[in-house]
PDB file of C-alpha atoms in Angstrom:
ATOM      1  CA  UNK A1136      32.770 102.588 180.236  1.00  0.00           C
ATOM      2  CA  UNK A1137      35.567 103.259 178.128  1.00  0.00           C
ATOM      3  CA  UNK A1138      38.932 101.328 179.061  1.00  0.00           C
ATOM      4  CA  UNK A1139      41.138 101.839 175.906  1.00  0.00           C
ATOM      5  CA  UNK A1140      43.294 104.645 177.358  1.00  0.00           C
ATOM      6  CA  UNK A1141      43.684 102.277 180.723  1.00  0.00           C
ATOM      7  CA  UNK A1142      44.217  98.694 178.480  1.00  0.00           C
ATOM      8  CA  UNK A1143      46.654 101.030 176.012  1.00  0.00           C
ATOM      9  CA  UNK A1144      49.068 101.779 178.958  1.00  0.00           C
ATOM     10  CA  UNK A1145      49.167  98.842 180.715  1.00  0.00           C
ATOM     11  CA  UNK A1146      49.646  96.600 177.361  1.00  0.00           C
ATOM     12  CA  UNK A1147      51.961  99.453 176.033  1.00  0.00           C
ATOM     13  CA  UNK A1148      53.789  98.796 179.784  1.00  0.00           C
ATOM     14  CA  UNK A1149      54.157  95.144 178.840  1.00  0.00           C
ATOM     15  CA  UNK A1150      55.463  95.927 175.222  1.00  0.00           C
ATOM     16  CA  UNK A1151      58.022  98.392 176.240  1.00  0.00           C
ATOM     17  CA  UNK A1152      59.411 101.240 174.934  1.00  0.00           C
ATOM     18  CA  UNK A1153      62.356  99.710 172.289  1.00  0.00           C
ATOM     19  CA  UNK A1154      63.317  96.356 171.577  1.00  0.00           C
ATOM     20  CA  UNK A1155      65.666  94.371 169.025  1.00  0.00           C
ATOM     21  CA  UNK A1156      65.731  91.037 170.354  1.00  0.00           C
ATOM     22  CA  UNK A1157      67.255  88.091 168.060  1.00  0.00           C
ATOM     23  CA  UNK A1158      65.316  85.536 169.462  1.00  0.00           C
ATOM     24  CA  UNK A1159      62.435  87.143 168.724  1.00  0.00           C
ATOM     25  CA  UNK A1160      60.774  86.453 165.198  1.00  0.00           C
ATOM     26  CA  UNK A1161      59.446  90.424 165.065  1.00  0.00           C
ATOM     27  CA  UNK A1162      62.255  91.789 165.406  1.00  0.00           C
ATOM     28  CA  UNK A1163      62.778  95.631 165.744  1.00  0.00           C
ATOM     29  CA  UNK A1164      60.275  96.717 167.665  1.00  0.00           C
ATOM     30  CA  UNK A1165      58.886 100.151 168.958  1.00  0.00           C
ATOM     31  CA  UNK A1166      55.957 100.023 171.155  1.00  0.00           C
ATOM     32  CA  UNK A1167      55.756  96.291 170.321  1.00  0.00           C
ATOM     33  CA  UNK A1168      55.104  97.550 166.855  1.00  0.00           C
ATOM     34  CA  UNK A1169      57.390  95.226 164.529  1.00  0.00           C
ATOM     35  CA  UNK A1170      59.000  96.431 161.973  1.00  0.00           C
ATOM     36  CA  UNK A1171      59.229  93.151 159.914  1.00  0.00           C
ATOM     37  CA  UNK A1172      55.286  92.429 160.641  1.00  0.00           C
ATOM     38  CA  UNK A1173      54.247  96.065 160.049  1.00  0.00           C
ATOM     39  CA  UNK A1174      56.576  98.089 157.972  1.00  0.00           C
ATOM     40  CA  UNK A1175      54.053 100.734 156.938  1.00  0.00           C
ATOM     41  CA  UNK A1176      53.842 101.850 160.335  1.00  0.00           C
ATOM     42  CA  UNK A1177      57.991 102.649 159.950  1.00  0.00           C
ATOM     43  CA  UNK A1178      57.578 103.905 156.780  1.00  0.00           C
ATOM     44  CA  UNK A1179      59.044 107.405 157.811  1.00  0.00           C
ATOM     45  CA  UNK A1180      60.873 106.025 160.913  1.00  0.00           C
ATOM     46  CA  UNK A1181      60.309 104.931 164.322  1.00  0.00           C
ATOM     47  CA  UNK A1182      56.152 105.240 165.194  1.00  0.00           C
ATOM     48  CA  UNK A1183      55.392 107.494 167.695  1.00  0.00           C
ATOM     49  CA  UNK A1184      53.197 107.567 170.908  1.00  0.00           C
ATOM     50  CA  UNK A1185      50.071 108.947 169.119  1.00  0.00           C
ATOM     51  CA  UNK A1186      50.668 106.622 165.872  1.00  0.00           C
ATOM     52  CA  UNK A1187      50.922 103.768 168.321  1.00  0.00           C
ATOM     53  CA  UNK A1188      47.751 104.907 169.983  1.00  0.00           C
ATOM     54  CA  UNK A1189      45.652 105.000 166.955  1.00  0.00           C
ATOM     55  CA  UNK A1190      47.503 101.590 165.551  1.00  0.00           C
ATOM     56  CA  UNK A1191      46.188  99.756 168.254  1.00  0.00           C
ATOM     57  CA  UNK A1192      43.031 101.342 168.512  1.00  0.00           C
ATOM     58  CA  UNK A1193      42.044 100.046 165.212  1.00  0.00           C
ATOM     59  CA  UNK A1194      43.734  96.522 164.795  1.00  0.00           C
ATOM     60  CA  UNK A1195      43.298  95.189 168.149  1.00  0.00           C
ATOM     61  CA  UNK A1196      40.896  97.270 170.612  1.00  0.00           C
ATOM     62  CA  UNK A1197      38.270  97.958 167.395  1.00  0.00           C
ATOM     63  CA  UNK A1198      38.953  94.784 166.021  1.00  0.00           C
ATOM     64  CA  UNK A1199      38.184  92.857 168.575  1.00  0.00           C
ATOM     65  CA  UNK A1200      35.441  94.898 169.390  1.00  0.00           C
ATOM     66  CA  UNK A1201      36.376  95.583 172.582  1.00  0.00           C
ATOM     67  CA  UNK A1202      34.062  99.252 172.769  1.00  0.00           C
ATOM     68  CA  UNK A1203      31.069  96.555 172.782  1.00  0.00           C
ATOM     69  CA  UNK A1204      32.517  93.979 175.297  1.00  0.00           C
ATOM     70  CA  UNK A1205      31.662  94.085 179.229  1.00  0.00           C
ATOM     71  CA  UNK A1206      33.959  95.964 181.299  1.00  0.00           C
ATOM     72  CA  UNK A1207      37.168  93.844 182.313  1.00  0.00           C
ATOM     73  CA  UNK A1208      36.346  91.496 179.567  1.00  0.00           C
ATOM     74  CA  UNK A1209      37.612  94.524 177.029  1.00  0.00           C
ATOM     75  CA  UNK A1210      40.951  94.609 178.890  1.00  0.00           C
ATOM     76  CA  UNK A1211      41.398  91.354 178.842  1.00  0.00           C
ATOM     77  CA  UNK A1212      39.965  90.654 175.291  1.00  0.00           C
ATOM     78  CA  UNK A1213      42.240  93.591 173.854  1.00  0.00           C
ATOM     79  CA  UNK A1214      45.976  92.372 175.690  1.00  0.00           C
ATOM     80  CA  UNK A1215      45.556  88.952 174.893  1.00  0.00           C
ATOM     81  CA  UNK A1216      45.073  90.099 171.054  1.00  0.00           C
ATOM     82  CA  UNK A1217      48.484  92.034 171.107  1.00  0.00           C
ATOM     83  CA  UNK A1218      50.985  89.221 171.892  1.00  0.00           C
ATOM     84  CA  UNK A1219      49.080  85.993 170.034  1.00  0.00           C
ATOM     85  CA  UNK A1220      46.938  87.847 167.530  1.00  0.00           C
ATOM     86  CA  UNK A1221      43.075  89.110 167.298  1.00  0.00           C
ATOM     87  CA  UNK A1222      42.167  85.377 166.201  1.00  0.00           C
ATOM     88  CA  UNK A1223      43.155  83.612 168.712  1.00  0.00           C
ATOM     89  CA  UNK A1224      41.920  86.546 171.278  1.00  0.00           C
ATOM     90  CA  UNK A1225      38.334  85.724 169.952  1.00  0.00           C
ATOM     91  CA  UNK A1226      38.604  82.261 170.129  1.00  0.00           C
ATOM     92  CA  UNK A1227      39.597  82.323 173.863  1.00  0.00           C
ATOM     93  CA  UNK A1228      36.498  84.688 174.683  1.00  0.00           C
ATOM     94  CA  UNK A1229      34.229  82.282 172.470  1.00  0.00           C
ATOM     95  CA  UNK A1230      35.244  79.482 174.295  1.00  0.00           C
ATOM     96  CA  UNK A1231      34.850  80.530 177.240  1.00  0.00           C
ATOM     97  CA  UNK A1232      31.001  81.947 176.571  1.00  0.00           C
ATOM     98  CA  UNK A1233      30.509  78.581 175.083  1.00  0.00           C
ATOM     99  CA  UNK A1234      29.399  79.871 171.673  1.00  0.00           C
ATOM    100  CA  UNK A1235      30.808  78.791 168.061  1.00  0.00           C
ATOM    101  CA  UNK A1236      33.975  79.327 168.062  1.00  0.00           C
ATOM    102  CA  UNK A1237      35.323  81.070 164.755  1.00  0.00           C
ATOM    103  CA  UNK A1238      37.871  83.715 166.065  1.00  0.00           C
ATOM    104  CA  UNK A1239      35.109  86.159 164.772  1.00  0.00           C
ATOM    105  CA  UNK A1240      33.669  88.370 167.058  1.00  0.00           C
ATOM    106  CA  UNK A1241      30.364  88.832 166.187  1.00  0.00           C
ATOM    107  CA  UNK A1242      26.752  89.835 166.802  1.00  0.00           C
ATOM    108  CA  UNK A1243      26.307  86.001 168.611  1.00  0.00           C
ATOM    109  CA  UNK A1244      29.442  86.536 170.749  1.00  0.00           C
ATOM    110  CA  UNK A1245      28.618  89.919 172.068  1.00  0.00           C
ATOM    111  CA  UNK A1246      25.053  88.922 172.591  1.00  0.00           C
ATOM    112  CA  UNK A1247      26.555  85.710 174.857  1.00  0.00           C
ATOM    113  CA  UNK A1248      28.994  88.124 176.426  1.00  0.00           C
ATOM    114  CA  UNK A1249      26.483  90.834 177.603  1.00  0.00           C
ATOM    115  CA  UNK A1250      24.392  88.091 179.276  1.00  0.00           C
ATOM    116  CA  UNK A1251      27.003  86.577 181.458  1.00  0.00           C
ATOM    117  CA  UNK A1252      28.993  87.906 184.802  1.00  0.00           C
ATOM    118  CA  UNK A1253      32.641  89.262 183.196  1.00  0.00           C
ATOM    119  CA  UNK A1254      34.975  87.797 185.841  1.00  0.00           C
ATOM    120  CA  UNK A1255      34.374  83.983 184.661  1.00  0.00           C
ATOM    121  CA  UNK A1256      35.291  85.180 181.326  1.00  0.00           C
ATOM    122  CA  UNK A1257      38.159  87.246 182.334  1.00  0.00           C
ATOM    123  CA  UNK A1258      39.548  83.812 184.310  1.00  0.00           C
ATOM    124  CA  UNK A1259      39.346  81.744 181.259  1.00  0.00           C
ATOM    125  CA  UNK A1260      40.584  83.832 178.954  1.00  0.00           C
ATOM    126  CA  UNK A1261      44.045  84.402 181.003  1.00  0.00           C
ATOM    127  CA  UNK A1262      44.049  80.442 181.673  1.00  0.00           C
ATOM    128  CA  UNK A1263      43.697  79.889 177.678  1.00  0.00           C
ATOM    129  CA  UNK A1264      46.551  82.399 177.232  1.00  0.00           C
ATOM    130  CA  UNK A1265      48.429  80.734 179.782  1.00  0.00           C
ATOM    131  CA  UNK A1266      48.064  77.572 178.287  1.00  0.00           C
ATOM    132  CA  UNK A1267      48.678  78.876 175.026  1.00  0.00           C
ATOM    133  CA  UNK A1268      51.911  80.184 175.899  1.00  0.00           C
ATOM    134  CA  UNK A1269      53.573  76.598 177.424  1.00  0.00           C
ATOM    135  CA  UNK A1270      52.983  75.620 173.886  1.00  0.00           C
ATOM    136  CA  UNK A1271      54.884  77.799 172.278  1.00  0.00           C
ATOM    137  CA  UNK A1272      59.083  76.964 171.285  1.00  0.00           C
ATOM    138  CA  UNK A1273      60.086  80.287 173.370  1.00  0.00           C
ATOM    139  CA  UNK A1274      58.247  79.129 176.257  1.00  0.00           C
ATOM    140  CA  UNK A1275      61.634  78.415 178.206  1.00  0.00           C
ATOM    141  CA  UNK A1276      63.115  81.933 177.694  1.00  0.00           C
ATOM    142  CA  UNK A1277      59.811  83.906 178.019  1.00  0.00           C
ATOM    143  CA  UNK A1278      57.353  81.872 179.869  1.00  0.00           C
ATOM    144  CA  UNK A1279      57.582  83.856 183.151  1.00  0.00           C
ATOM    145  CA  UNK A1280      57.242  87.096 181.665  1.00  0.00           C
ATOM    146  CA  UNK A1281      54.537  85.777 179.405  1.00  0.00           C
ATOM    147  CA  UNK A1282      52.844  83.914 182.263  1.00  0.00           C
ATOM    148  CA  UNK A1283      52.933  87.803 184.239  1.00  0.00           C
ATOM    149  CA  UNK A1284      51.844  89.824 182.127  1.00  0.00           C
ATOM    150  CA  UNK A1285      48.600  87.509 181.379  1.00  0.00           C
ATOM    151  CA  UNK A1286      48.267  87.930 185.227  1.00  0.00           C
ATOM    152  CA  UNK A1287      48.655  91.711 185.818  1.00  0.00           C
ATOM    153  CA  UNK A1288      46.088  91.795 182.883  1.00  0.00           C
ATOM    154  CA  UNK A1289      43.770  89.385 184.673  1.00  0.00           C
ATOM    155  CA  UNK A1290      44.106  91.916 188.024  1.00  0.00           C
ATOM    156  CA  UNK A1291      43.225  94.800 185.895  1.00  0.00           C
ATOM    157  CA  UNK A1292      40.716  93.491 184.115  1.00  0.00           C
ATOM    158  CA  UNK A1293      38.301  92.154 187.355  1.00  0.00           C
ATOM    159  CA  UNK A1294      39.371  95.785 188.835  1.00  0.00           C
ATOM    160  CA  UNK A1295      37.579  97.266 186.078  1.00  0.00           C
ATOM    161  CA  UNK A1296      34.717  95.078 185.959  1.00  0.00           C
ATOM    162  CA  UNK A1297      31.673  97.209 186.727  1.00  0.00           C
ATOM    163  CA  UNK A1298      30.625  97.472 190.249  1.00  0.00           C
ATOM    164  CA  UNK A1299      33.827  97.189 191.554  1.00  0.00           C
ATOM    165  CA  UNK A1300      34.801  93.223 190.815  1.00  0.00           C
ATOM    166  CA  UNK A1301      37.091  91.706 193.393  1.00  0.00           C
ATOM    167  CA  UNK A1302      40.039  90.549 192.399  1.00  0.00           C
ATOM    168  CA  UNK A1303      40.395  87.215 194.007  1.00  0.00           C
ATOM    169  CA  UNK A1304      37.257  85.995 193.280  1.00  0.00           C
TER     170      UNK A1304
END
């Protein structure tokens, strides 16, 4: 199963459309695309839809090599890369398959994550995000939306876990 097109909207959702926040070290944003962090991508203005599409396609949802992850685990994998980074998004899932953890995902870690049931991994990789984020200096100001987001992702993740997960397992 394919979830990009389902994980794209709901972390595109979360991003927003347009943002210019001071307290927040990326800055412009469009799409959650910075234009500090990633000023190719506003080389010729704004990026649109499609360029965000194919933007995260490659850095986070083929990065992280979400097309060869379990269903759910792909979701969950691919938002928590967006917000803290493609590192730390492997180290979560590693940790929680119990393999080395290198924030490389590699032939070992898709091997471990093909032999195990999704949801457990899906739980622990919202609860590292979630404790990742009451780490974090802006934790007072975004916490709660942080905190949500991590959640809605969790509820669409087990949704989409093959064979119809349920969610409050």
């Amino acid at each position: 199963m394919n979830n990009f097109n389902t994980a794209f909207e709901f972390s595109m959702e979360k991003e927003g459309y347009e943002s210019n926040d001071p307290d927040d070290a990326g800055g412009h944003t469009r799409f959650g695309i910075s234009k500090k962090y990633h000023p190719k991508m506003w080389e010729n203005g704004p990026p649109s839809w499609e360029q965000a599409r194919e933007f995260y396609r490659a850095e986070f949802w083929n990065r992280c090599r979400c097309p060869e992850l379990p269903s759910g685990v792909d979701i969950a994998v691919f938002d928590a890369a967006i917000p803290s980074g493609t590192d730390d998004a492997a180290r979560w899932l590693q940790a929680a398959l119990k393999v080395k953890v290198d924030g490389v995902i590699g032939s070992k870690t898709l091997l471990a994550a093909s032999k195990v049931r999704p949801e457990p991994i899906i739980r622990a990789i919202t609860i590292s995000r979630q404790q990742h984020y009451a780490t974090l200096k802006m934790y007072k100001k975004y916490g709660d939306g942080w905190f949500g987001r991590a959640l809605d992702c969790y509820s669409l993740a087990m949704a989409t876990v093959e064979g119809g997960a349920n969610v409050c397992k």
